[in-house]
Amino acid sequence: MPSTISTLASTTNSASTGTTPSSTMSPVPTYVRNDGKRGLCYNNDSLTLPYAHAGTDSHVSWGYDWYYSRYSTPNDGIENRAMTFIPLLFNDNPSLTDVWHEKAQAAIDAGADALMSFNEPDSCYGGSACMSVNQSVAAYKKYMQPFAGIVPLGAPAVTNGGPPYGLTWLSEFIGNCSAADCQIDFINIHWYANSYAFTYLQSYIQEAHDRFGKPIWVTEIGMDGGKDLDTEENVEAFMRKAVSWLDAVPYVERYAWFIDAPGNLINDDGNGLSALGVIYNNYTSPCPDWQNTDGHC
């Protein structure tokens, strides 16, 4: 049963890129918790405010910001308290690990129901953790394992790159970490491709589940095909298929579209949802079969 959260004033930062505006935020919306699988990855707390409003049948219930805590405080009034915040230990940099236990426990006390470890340690591009398997196992044992049995713990979030990256890297990590008595409760993966690659999304997630036999979180789903392939129309059609399938698959526990930002899920003005964001927030296939997502049952 959804629960109503106290209203918050809505403010957002403005920016401009290229997504169709669709809806604007209420001045004083009422936020309602839900148990949907859909989540947000974001760098600005205020951009979570257009989701989970009363009367919108929202499926967005959680979010993360690649950090161990929210960027704002409750008194700021610029974050959506209807959403469950999930902390992430980005890598093993001492600036993060020195305060991780304190910050993670504070987040759990505030309602976090899981912890995530290491953002793309299999990759060394900008924004990736860039950690070896052995380094990751040691850090997981030291910083994640103390929370075993308190909340579910996620394996490092890997890319969908081919060997030695992605699931190959993760297989080695899980083998070594399991031998060291790590507790890993769910698998965390990222997926990027173009808007014609829906069957690849399905097969990749299925492979991750077949390999590891644990619940799956897909915490970044994004498009990388370029504007010629990934037109607004194509991406919206892809999203309708993707959210319908992900919501229907029992072993997929949570997932997040990349990214909750202007030019993507947020409109160009930064003051509400784009057309894509509206689909992500509340789309449900009108057909009994999730595969029929064009509305023509």
PDB file of C-alpha atoms in Angstrom:
ATOM      1  CA  MET A   1       0.000   0.000   0.000  1.00  0.00           C
ATOM      2  CA  PRO A   2       1.550   3.367  -0.947  1.00  0.00           C
ATOM      3  CA  SER A   3       2.315   5.704   1.920  1.00  0.00           C
ATOM      4  CA  THR A   4       2.077   9.481   1.716  1.00  0.00           C
ATOM      5  CA  ILE A   5       5.134  11.577   2.502  1.00  0.00           C
ATOM      6  CA  SER A   6       5.009  15.172   3.683  1.00  0.00           C
ATOM      7  CA  THR A   7       5.077  17.741   0.899  1.00  0.00           C
ATOM      8  CA  LEU A   8       8.271  19.488  -0.114  1.00  0.00           C
ATOM      9  CA  ALA A   9       8.850  22.704  -1.981  1.00  0.00           C
ATOM     10  CA  SER A  10      10.140  22.007  -5.484  1.00  0.00           C
ATOM     11  CA  THR A  11      13.220  23.680  -6.903  1.00  0.00           C
ATOM     12  CA  THR A  12      15.504  22.575  -9.703  1.00  0.00           C
ATOM     13  CA  ASN A  13      18.593  23.749 -11.448  1.00  0.00           C
ATOM     14  CA  SER A  14      18.197  24.734 -15.083  1.00  0.00           C
ATOM     15  CA  ALA A  15      20.241  23.330 -17.927  1.00  0.00           C
ATOM     16  CA  SER A  16      19.793  22.797 -21.594  1.00  0.00           C
ATOM     17  CA  THR A  17      20.332  19.898 -23.950  1.00  0.00           C
ATOM     18  CA  GLY A  18      17.861  18.111 -26.167  1.00  0.00           C
ATOM     19  CA  THR A  19      14.758  16.400 -24.784  1.00  0.00           C
ATOM     20  CA  THR A  20      11.119  17.296 -25.300  1.00  0.00           C
ATOM     21  CA  PRO A  21       9.479  19.002 -22.291  1.00  0.00           C
ATOM     22  CA  SER A  22       6.394  17.148 -21.127  1.00  0.00           C
ATOM     23  CA  SER A  23       5.352  17.945 -17.580  1.00  0.00           C
ATOM     24  CA  THR A  24       6.266  20.424 -14.888  1.00  0.00           C
ATOM     25  CA  MET A  25       6.514  19.949 -11.168  1.00  0.00           C
ATOM     26  CA  SER A  26       3.704  20.937  -8.838  1.00  0.00           C
ATOM     27  CA  PRO A  27       4.600  23.836  -6.574  1.00  0.00           C
ATOM     28  CA  VAL A  28       3.844  21.728  -3.494  1.00  0.00           C
ATOM     29  CA  PRO A  29       3.418  18.083  -4.537  1.00  0.00           C
ATOM     30  CA  THR A  30       2.448  15.242  -2.252  1.00  0.00           C
ATOM     31  CA  TYR A  31       4.922  12.365  -2.468  1.00  0.00           C
ATOM     32  CA  VAL A  32       3.761   8.770  -2.240  1.00  0.00           C
ATOM     33  CA  ARG A  33       5.976   5.744  -1.689  1.00  0.00           C
ATOM     34  CA  ASN A  34       5.551   2.775  -3.999  1.00  0.00           C
ATOM     35  CA  ASP A  35       7.185  -0.628  -4.433  1.00  0.00           C
ATOM     36  CA  GLY A  36       8.216  -0.230  -8.075  1.00  0.00           C
ATOM     37  CA  LYS A  37      11.555  -1.522  -9.324  1.00  0.00           C
ATOM     38  CA  ARG A  38      12.475   1.679 -11.138  1.00  0.00           C
ATOM     39  CA  GLY A  39      15.155   3.926  -9.694  1.00  0.00           C
ATOM     40  CA  LEU A  40      17.120   7.069 -10.462  1.00  0.00           C
ATOM     41  CA  CYS A  41      20.828   7.713 -10.830  1.00  0.00           C
ATOM     42  CA  TYR A  42      21.472  11.419 -10.452  1.00  0.00           C
ATOM     43  CA  ASN A  43      23.954  14.124  -9.496  1.00  0.00           C
ATOM     44  CA  ASN A  44      21.436  16.675  -8.224  1.00  0.00           C
ATOM     45  CA  ASP A  45      18.972  15.890  -5.436  1.00  0.00           C
ATOM     46  CA  SER A  46      16.427  18.412  -6.699  1.00  0.00           C
ATOM     47  CA  LEU A  47      16.012  16.454  -9.947  1.00  0.00           C
ATOM     48  CA  THR A  48      14.366  13.617  -7.995  1.00  0.00           C
ATOM     49  CA  LEU A  49      11.429  15.885  -7.139  1.00  0.00           C
ATOM     50  CA  PRO A  50       9.223  15.280 -10.230  1.00  0.00           C
ATOM     51  CA  TYR A  51       8.725  11.597  -9.351  1.00  0.00           C
ATOM     52  CA  ALA A  52       6.411   9.659  -7.016  1.00  0.00           C
ATOM     53  CA  HIS A  53       3.711  12.324  -6.839  1.00  0.00           C
ATOM     54  CA  ALA A  54       0.259  11.374  -5.613  1.00  0.00           C
ATOM     55  CA  GLY A  55      -2.076  10.548  -8.484  1.00  0.00           C
ATOM     56  CA  THR A  56       0.641   9.771 -11.048  1.00  0.00           C
ATOM     57  CA  ASP A  57       0.857   5.990 -10.554  1.00  0.00           C
ATOM     58  CA  SER A  58       4.632   6.310 -10.307  1.00  0.00           C
ATOM     59  CA  HIS A  59       6.841   3.216 -10.439  1.00  0.00           C
ATOM     60  CA  VAL A  60       9.968   5.089  -9.251  1.00  0.00           C
ATOM     61  CA  SER A  61      10.827   4.122  -5.684  1.00  0.00           C
ATOM     62  CA  TRP A  62      14.577   4.441  -5.094  1.00  0.00           C
ATOM     63  CA  GLY A  63      17.728   6.215  -6.198  1.00  0.00           C
ATOM     64  CA  TYR A  64      21.467   6.636  -5.818  1.00  0.00           C
ATOM     65  CA  ASP A  65      24.090   9.263  -6.612  1.00  0.00           C
ATOM     66  CA  TRP A  66      27.373   7.257  -6.823  1.00  0.00           C
ATOM     67  CA  TYR A  67      28.108   8.410  -3.265  1.00  0.00           C
ATOM     68  CA  TYR A  68      27.585   7.276   0.307  1.00  0.00           C
ATOM     69  CA  SER A  69      25.035   9.953   1.219  1.00  0.00           C
ATOM     70  CA  ARG A  70      22.593  12.374  -0.316  1.00  0.00           C
ATOM     71  CA  TYR A  71      24.074  15.656  -1.459  1.00  0.00           C
ATOM     72  CA  SER A  72      21.507  17.640   0.527  1.00  0.00           C
ATOM     73  CA  THR A  73      19.913  17.472   3.961  1.00  0.00           C
ATOM     74  CA  PRO A  74      16.207  17.112   4.866  1.00  0.00           C
ATOM     75  CA  ASN A  75      16.083  20.794   5.779  1.00  0.00           C
ATOM     76  CA  ASP A  76      17.104  21.833   2.260  1.00  0.00           C
ATOM     77  CA  GLY A  77      13.761  20.675   0.841  1.00  0.00           C
ATOM     78  CA  ILE A  78      15.347  19.677  -2.476  1.00  0.00           C
ATOM     79  CA  GLU A  79      15.144  15.907  -2.374  1.00  0.00           C
ATOM     80  CA  ASN A  80      12.387  13.369  -2.703  1.00  0.00           C
ATOM     81  CA  ARG A  81      11.907  11.616   0.620  1.00  0.00           C
ATOM     82  CA  ALA A  82       9.428   9.169  -0.905  1.00  0.00           C
ATOM     83  CA  MET A  83      12.404   7.505  -2.587  1.00  0.00           C
ATOM     84  CA  THR A  84      14.695   5.068  -0.792  1.00  0.00           C
ATOM     85  CA  PHE A  85      18.296   6.256  -1.042  1.00  0.00           C
ATOM     86  CA  ILE A  86      20.920   3.526  -1.598  1.00  0.00           C
ATOM     87  CA  PRO A  87      24.550   4.333  -0.664  1.00  0.00           C
ATOM     88  CA  LEU A  88      27.424   3.346  -2.963  1.00  0.00           C
ATOM     89  CA  LEU A  89      31.081   2.933  -1.991  1.00  0.00           C
ATOM     90  CA  PHE A  90      32.551   4.213  -5.264  1.00  0.00           C
ATOM     91  CA  ASN A  91      36.060   2.777  -4.805  1.00  0.00           C
ATOM     92  CA  ASP A  92      38.656   2.212  -2.094  1.00  0.00           C
ATOM     93  CA  ASN A  93      40.005   5.759  -1.957  1.00  0.00           C
ATOM     94  CA  PRO A  94      40.704   6.615   1.709  1.00  0.00           C
ATOM     95  CA  SER A  95      38.635   9.796   1.418  1.00  0.00           C
ATOM     96  CA  LEU A  96      35.645   7.481   0.978  1.00  0.00           C
ATOM     97  CA  THR A  97      36.581   4.456   3.054  1.00  0.00           C
ATOM     98  CA  ASP A  98      37.585   6.462   6.130  1.00  0.00           C
ATOM     99  CA  VAL A  99      33.978   7.580   6.618  1.00  0.00           C
ATOM    100  CA  TRP A 100      32.150   4.736   4.867  1.00  0.00           C
ATOM    101  CA  HIS A 101      31.019   2.809   7.945  1.00  0.00           C
ATOM    102  CA  GLU A 102      29.637   5.906   9.642  1.00  0.00           C
ATOM    103  CA  LYS A 103      27.909   7.216   6.506  1.00  0.00           C
ATOM    104  CA  ALA A 104      26.517   3.834   5.447  1.00  0.00           C
ATOM    105  CA  GLN A 105      25.110   3.194   8.919  1.00  0.00           C
ATOM    106  CA  ALA A 106      23.529   6.654   8.961  1.00  0.00           C
ATOM    107  CA  ALA A 107      21.889   5.932   5.608  1.00  0.00           C
ATOM    108  CA  ILE A 108      20.594   2.585   6.879  1.00  0.00           C
ATOM    109  CA  ASP A 109      19.197   4.305   9.955  1.00  0.00           C
ATOM    110  CA  ALA A 110      17.442   6.746   7.596  1.00  0.00           C
ATOM    111  CA  GLY A 111      15.854   3.942   5.560  1.00  0.00           C
ATOM    112  CA  ALA A 112      18.432   2.562   3.114  1.00  0.00           C
ATOM    113  CA  ASP A 113      17.607  -1.116   2.547  1.00  0.00           C
ATOM    114  CA  ALA A 114      20.783  -2.168   0.682  1.00  0.00           C
ATOM    115  CA  LEU A 115      24.395  -1.146   0.049  1.00  0.00           C
ATOM    116  CA  MET A 116      26.226  -1.102  -3.287  1.00  0.00           C
ATOM    117  CA  SER A 117      29.946  -1.586  -3.863  1.00  0.00           C
ATOM    118  CA  PHE A 118      32.393  -0.098  -6.407  1.00  0.00           C
ATOM    119  CA  ASN A 119      31.324   1.597  -9.618  1.00  0.00           C
ATOM    120  CA  GLU A 120      32.727  -0.194 -12.682  1.00  0.00           C
ATOM    121  CA  PRO A 121      35.965  -1.468 -11.136  1.00  0.00           C
ATOM    122  CA  ASP A 122      36.541  -3.435 -14.359  1.00  0.00           C
ATOM    123  CA  SER A 123      36.970  -0.159 -16.274  1.00  0.00           C
ATOM    124  CA  CYS A 124      39.500   2.656 -16.028  1.00  0.00           C
ATOM    125  CA  TYR A 125      37.654   5.309 -18.010  1.00  0.00           C
ATOM    126  CA  GLY A 126      36.572   8.558 -16.379  1.00  0.00           C
ATOM    127  CA  GLY A 127      33.899   7.908 -13.772  1.00  0.00           C
ATOM    128  CA  SER A 128      34.983   4.308 -13.188  1.00  0.00           C
ATOM    129  CA  ALA A 129      36.486   2.826 -10.031  1.00  0.00           C
ATOM    130  CA  CYS A 130      39.437   1.195 -11.867  1.00  0.00           C
ATOM    131  CA  MET A 131      40.245  -1.564  -9.356  1.00  0.00           C
ATOM    132  CA  SER A 132      41.824  -4.980  -9.789  1.00  0.00           C
ATOM    133  CA  VAL A 133      39.956  -8.090  -8.714  1.00  0.00           C
ATOM    134  CA  ASN A 134      42.268  -8.656  -5.739  1.00  0.00           C
ATOM    135  CA  GLN A 135      42.014  -5.017  -4.699  1.00  0.00           C
ATOM    136  CA  SER A 136      38.231  -5.198  -4.929  1.00  0.00           C
ATOM    137  CA  VAL A 137      38.014  -8.404  -2.890  1.00  0.00           C
ATOM    138  CA  ALA A 138      40.163  -6.918  -0.127  1.00  0.00           C
ATOM    139  CA  ALA A 139      38.104  -3.719  -0.029  1.00  0.00           C
ATOM    140  CA  TYR A 140      34.817  -5.611  -0.097  1.00  0.00           C
ATOM    141  CA  LYS A 141      35.880  -7.770   2.842  1.00  0.00           C
ATOM    142  CA  LYS A 142      37.005  -4.766   4.853  1.00  0.00           C
ATOM    143  CA  TYR A 143      34.252  -2.272   4.138  1.00  0.00           C
ATOM    144  CA  MET A 144      31.169  -4.127   2.879  1.00  0.00           C
ATOM    145  CA  GLN A 145      31.281  -7.404   4.799  1.00  0.00           C
ATOM    146  CA  PRO A 146      30.716  -5.748   8.219  1.00  0.00           C
ATOM    147  CA  PHE A 147      27.164  -4.970   7.030  1.00  0.00           C
ATOM    148  CA  ALA A 148      26.389  -8.588   6.086  1.00  0.00           C
ATOM    149  CA  GLY A 149      23.076  -9.633   7.579  1.00  0.00           C
ATOM    150  CA  ILE A 150      22.089  -6.021   8.265  1.00  0.00           C
ATOM    151  CA  VAL A 151      21.073  -5.100   4.718  1.00  0.00           C
ATOM    152  CA  PRO A 152      21.593  -6.883   1.364  1.00  0.00           C
ATOM    153  CA  LEU A 153      25.013  -6.240  -0.168  1.00  0.00           C
ATOM    154  CA  GLY A 154      25.620  -5.770  -3.881  1.00  0.00           C
ATOM    155  CA  ALA A 155      28.554  -7.074  -5.888  1.00  0.00           C
ATOM    156  CA  PRO A 156      30.611  -4.425  -7.704  1.00  0.00           C
ATOM    157  CA  ALA A 157      28.707  -2.867 -10.611  1.00  0.00           C
ATOM    158  CA  VAL A 158      30.423  -4.010 -13.806  1.00  0.00           C
ATOM    159  CA  THR A 159      30.179  -2.816 -17.394  1.00  0.00           C
ATOM    160  CA  ASN A 160      28.797  -4.858 -20.262  1.00  0.00           C
ATOM    161  CA  GLY A 161      32.215  -4.930 -21.902  1.00  0.00           C
ATOM    162  CA  GLY A 162      33.549  -8.180 -23.327  1.00  0.00           C
ATOM    163  CA  PRO A 163      36.336 -10.269 -21.719  1.00  0.00           C
ATOM    164  CA  PRO A 164      38.299  -9.502 -19.604  1.00  0.00           C
ATOM    165  CA  TYR A 165      35.732  -6.900 -18.519  1.00  0.00           C
ATOM    166  CA  GLY A 166      32.093  -7.160 -17.507  1.00  0.00           C
ATOM    167  CA  LEU A 167      30.822 -10.561 -16.443  1.00  0.00           C
ATOM    168  CA  THR A 168      34.272 -12.129 -16.929  1.00  0.00           C
ATOM    169  CA  TRP A 169      35.764  -9.734 -14.367  1.00  0.00           C
ATOM    170  CA  LEU A 170      32.780 -10.291 -12.087  1.00  0.00           C
ATOM    171  CA  SER A 171      33.100 -14.084 -12.278  1.00  0.00           C
ATOM    172  CA  GLU A 172      36.678 -13.851 -11.029  1.00  0.00           C
ATOM    173  CA  PHE A 173      35.674 -11.426  -8.287  1.00  0.00           C
ATOM    174  CA  ILE A 174      32.812 -13.617  -7.074  1.00  0.00           C
ATOM    175  CA  GLY A 175      34.986 -16.723  -7.101  1.00  0.00           C
ATOM    176  CA  ASN A 176      37.749 -15.064  -5.086  1.00  0.00           C
ATOM    177  CA  CYS A 177      35.423 -13.211  -2.742  1.00  0.00           C
ATOM    178  CA  SER A 178      33.311 -16.299  -2.052  1.00  0.00           C
ATOM    179  CA  ALA A 179      36.491 -18.194  -1.194  1.00  0.00           C
ATOM    180  CA  ALA A 180      37.214 -15.410   1.305  1.00  0.00           C
ATOM    181  CA  ASP A 181      33.727 -15.845   2.846  1.00  0.00           C
ATOM    182  CA  CYS A 182      32.218 -12.673   1.413  1.00  0.00           C
ATOM    183  CA  GLN A 183      28.466 -12.329   1.540  1.00  0.00           C
ATOM    184  CA  ILE A 184      27.069 -11.103  -1.781  1.00  0.00           C
ATOM    185  CA  ASP A 185      23.302 -10.790  -1.938  1.00  0.00           C
ATOM    186  CA  PHE A 186      22.689  -9.366  -5.399  1.00  0.00           C
ATOM    187  CA  ILE A 187      24.474  -8.833  -8.708  1.00  0.00           C
ATOM    188  CA  ASN A 188      24.900  -5.271  -9.962  1.00  0.00           C
ATOM    189  CA  ILE A 189      25.445  -4.653 -13.680  1.00  0.00           C
ATOM    190  CA  HIS A 190      25.473  -1.785 -16.166  1.00  0.00           C
ATOM    191  CA  TRP A 191      24.283  -1.962 -19.773  1.00  0.00           C
ATOM    192  CA  TYR A 192      24.806   0.415 -22.685  1.00  0.00           C
ATOM    193  CA  ALA A 193      23.900  -0.129 -26.328  1.00  0.00           C
ATOM    194  CA  ASN A 194      21.619   1.424 -28.940  1.00  0.00           C
ATOM    195  CA  SER A 195      17.856   1.605 -29.057  1.00  0.00           C
ATOM    196  CA  TYR A 196      17.620  -1.386 -31.426  1.00  0.00           C
ATOM    197  CA  ALA A 197      19.383  -3.719 -28.972  1.00  0.00           C
ATOM    198  CA  PHE A 198      16.469  -4.769 -26.768  1.00  0.00           C
ATOM    199  CA  THR A 199      17.151  -8.494 -27.252  1.00  0.00           C
ATOM    200  CA  TYR A 200      20.765  -7.860 -26.202  1.00  0.00           C
ATOM    201  CA  LEU A 201      19.512  -6.251 -22.981  1.00  0.00           C
ATOM    202  CA  GLN A 202      17.443  -9.357 -22.315  1.00  0.00           C
ATOM    203  CA  SER A 203      20.226 -11.825 -23.087  1.00  0.00           C
ATOM    204  CA  TYR A 204      22.840  -9.951 -21.056  1.00  0.00           C
ATOM    205  CA  ILE A 205      20.667  -9.803 -17.953  1.00  0.00           C
ATOM    206  CA  GLN A 206      19.666 -13.440 -18.418  1.00  0.00           C
ATOM    207  CA  GLU A 207      23.339 -14.432 -18.704  1.00  0.00           C
ATOM    208  CA  ALA A 208      24.185 -12.589 -15.483  1.00  0.00           C
ATOM    209  CA  HIS A 209      21.425 -14.412 -13.661  1.00  0.00           C
ATOM    210  CA  ASP A 210      22.340 -17.789 -15.162  1.00  0.00           C
ATOM    211  CA  ARG A 211      26.001 -17.379 -14.158  1.00  0.00           C
ATOM    212  CA  PHE A 212      25.529 -16.221 -10.607  1.00  0.00           C
ATOM    213  CA  GLY A 213      22.044 -17.325  -9.569  1.00  0.00           C
ATOM    214  CA  LYS A 214      21.341 -14.185  -7.566  1.00  0.00           C
ATOM    215  CA  PRO A 215      18.881 -11.300  -7.886  1.00  0.00           C
ATOM    216  CA  ILE A 216      19.903  -8.725 -10.484  1.00  0.00           C
ATOM    217  CA  TRP A 217      20.107  -4.957 -10.181  1.00  0.00           C
ATOM    218  CA  VAL A 218      20.778  -3.064 -13.429  1.00  0.00           C
ATOM    219  CA  THR A 219      21.864   0.295 -12.066  1.00  0.00           C
ATOM    220  CA  GLU A 220      22.758   1.998 -15.338  1.00  0.00           C
ATOM    221  CA  ILE A 221      20.785   1.441 -18.546  1.00  0.00           C
ATOM    222  CA  GLY A 222      21.755   3.877 -21.263  1.00  0.00           C
ATOM    223  CA  MET A 223      21.933   4.608 -24.962  1.00  0.00           C
ATOM    224  CA  ASP A 224      25.237   4.936 -26.834  1.00  0.00           C
ATOM    225  CA  GLY A 225      24.168   4.643 -30.468  1.00  0.00           C
ATOM    226  CA  GLY A 226      24.314   8.344 -31.321  1.00  0.00           C
ATOM    227  CA  LYS A 227      21.552  10.687 -32.451  1.00  0.00           C
ATOM    228  CA  ASP A 228      20.997   8.994 -35.822  1.00  0.00           C
ATOM    229  CA  LEU A 229      20.106   5.676 -34.191  1.00  0.00           C
ATOM    230  CA  ASP A 230      18.856   6.836 -30.827  1.00  0.00           C
ATOM    231  CA  THR A 231      16.184   9.298 -31.888  1.00  0.00           C
ATOM    232  CA  GLU A 232      13.630  10.391 -29.298  1.00  0.00           C
ATOM    233  CA  GLU A 233      11.044   8.141 -30.924  1.00  0.00           C
ATOM    234  CA  ASN A 234      13.353   5.111 -30.930  1.00  0.00           C
ATOM    235  CA  VAL A 235      14.514   5.616 -27.345  1.00  0.00           C
ATOM    236  CA  GLU A 236      10.945   6.034 -26.107  1.00  0.00           C
ATOM    237  CA  ALA A 237       9.918   2.823 -27.888  1.00  0.00           C
ATOM    238  CA  PHE A 238      12.927   1.020 -26.405  1.00  0.00           C
ATOM    239  CA  MET A 239      12.071   2.260 -22.928  1.00  0.00           C
ATOM    240  CA  ARG A 240       8.481   1.030 -23.148  1.00  0.00           C
ATOM    241  CA  LYS A 241       9.732  -2.455 -24.008  1.00  0.00           C
ATOM    242  CA  ALA A 242      12.535  -2.369 -21.445  1.00  0.00           C
ATOM    243  CA  VAL A 243      10.522  -1.251 -18.417  1.00  0.00           C
ATOM    244  CA  SER A 244       7.703  -3.652 -19.273  1.00  0.00           C
ATOM    245  CA  TRP A 245      10.101  -6.588 -19.496  1.00  0.00           C
ATOM    246  CA  LEU A 246      12.205  -5.625 -16.471  1.00  0.00           C
ATOM    247  CA  ASP A 247       9.097  -5.171 -14.335  1.00  0.00           C
ATOM    248  CA  ALA A 248       7.858  -8.621 -15.393  1.00  0.00           C
ATOM    249  CA  VAL A 249      11.081 -10.601 -14.784  1.00  0.00           C
ATOM    250  CA  PRO A 250      11.046 -11.884 -11.189  1.00  0.00           C
ATOM    251  CA  TYR A 251      14.821 -12.094 -10.708  1.00  0.00           C
ATOM    252  CA  VAL A 252      15.325  -8.422 -11.638  1.00  0.00           C
ATOM    253  CA  GLU A 253      14.872  -6.618  -8.321  1.00  0.00           C
ATOM    254  CA  ARG A 254      15.740  -3.038  -9.262  1.00  0.00           C
ATOM    255  CA  TYR A 255      16.951  -1.031 -12.234  1.00  0.00           C
ATOM    256  CA  ALA A 256      17.848   2.568 -13.086  1.00  0.00           C
ATOM    257  CA  TRP A 257      17.908   4.478 -16.360  1.00  0.00           C
ATOM    258  CA  PHE A 258      20.964   6.626 -17.037  1.00  0.00           C
ATOM    259  CA  ILE A 259      20.455   9.455 -16.212  1.00  0.00           C
ATOM    260  CA  ASP A 260      18.049  11.625 -14.220  1.00  0.00           C
ATOM    261  CA  ALA A 261      19.232  14.906 -15.730  1.00  0.00           C
ATOM    262  CA  PRO A 262      18.159  17.617 -18.189  1.00  0.00           C
ATOM    263  CA  GLY A 263      18.262  16.341 -21.752  1.00  0.00           C
ATOM    264  CA  ASN A 264      17.335  12.842 -20.630  1.00  0.00           C
ATOM    265  CA  LEU A 265      14.637  12.038 -18.046  1.00  0.00           C
ATOM    266  CA  ILE A 266      14.365  15.732 -17.146  1.00  0.00           C
ATOM    267  CA  ASN A 267      13.269  18.376 -19.652  1.00  0.00           C
ATOM    268  CA  ASP A 268      15.654  20.943 -21.109  1.00  0.00           C
ATOM    269  CA  ASP A 269      14.554  23.643 -18.687  1.00  0.00           C
ATOM    270  CA  GLY A 270      15.317  21.426 -15.695  1.00  0.00           C
ATOM    271  CA  ASN A 271      11.896  22.026 -14.151  1.00  0.00           C
ATOM    272  CA  GLY A 272      10.024  18.776 -14.790  1.00  0.00           C
ATOM    273  CA  LEU A 273       9.960  15.477 -16.610  1.00  0.00           C
ATOM    274  CA  SER A 274      10.711  15.097 -20.294  1.00  0.00           C
ATOM    275  CA  ALA A 275       8.494  12.888 -22.455  1.00  0.00           C
ATOM    276  CA  LEU A 276      10.990  10.085 -21.770  1.00  0.00           C
ATOM    277  CA  GLY A 277      10.833  10.817 -18.046  1.00  0.00           C
ATOM    278  CA  VAL A 278       7.048  10.542 -18.052  1.00  0.00           C
ATOM    279  CA  ILE A 279       7.299   7.089 -19.631  1.00  0.00           C
ATOM    280  CA  TYR A 280       9.886   6.038 -17.061  1.00  0.00           C
ATOM    281  CA  ASN A 281       7.892   7.411 -14.159  1.00  0.00           C
ATOM    282  CA  ASN A 282       4.565   5.729 -14.817  1.00  0.00           C
ATOM    283  CA  TYR A 283       4.372   3.698 -18.035  1.00  0.00           C
ATOM    284  CA  THR A 284       2.621   0.339 -17.802  1.00  0.00           C
ATOM    285  CA  SER A 285       1.991  -1.727 -20.918  1.00  0.00           C
ATOM    286  CA  PRO A 286      -1.710  -1.709 -21.833  1.00  0.00           C
ATOM    287  CA  CYS A 287      -1.373  -5.300 -23.047  1.00  0.00           C
ATOM    288  CA  PRO A 288      -1.399  -8.505 -20.978  1.00  0.00           C
ATOM    289  CA  ASP A 289       1.767  -9.582 -22.804  1.00  0.00           C
ATOM    290  CA  TRP A 290       4.712  -7.263 -22.024  1.00  0.00           C
ATOM    291  CA  GLN A 291       6.019  -7.766 -25.584  1.00  0.00           C
ATOM    292  CA  ASN A 292       3.127  -5.749 -27.020  1.00  0.00           C
ATOM    293  CA  THR A 293       4.180  -2.263 -25.988  1.00  0.00           C
ATOM    294  CA  ASP A 294       2.889  -0.115 -28.841  1.00  0.00           C
ATOM    295  CA  GLY A 295      -0.637   0.104 -27.436  1.00  0.00           C
ATOM    296  CA  HIS A 296      -2.150  -2.034 -30.196  1.00  0.00           C
ATOM    297  CA  CYS A 297      -3.173  -5.166 -28.315  1.00  0.00           C
TER     298      CYS A 297
END
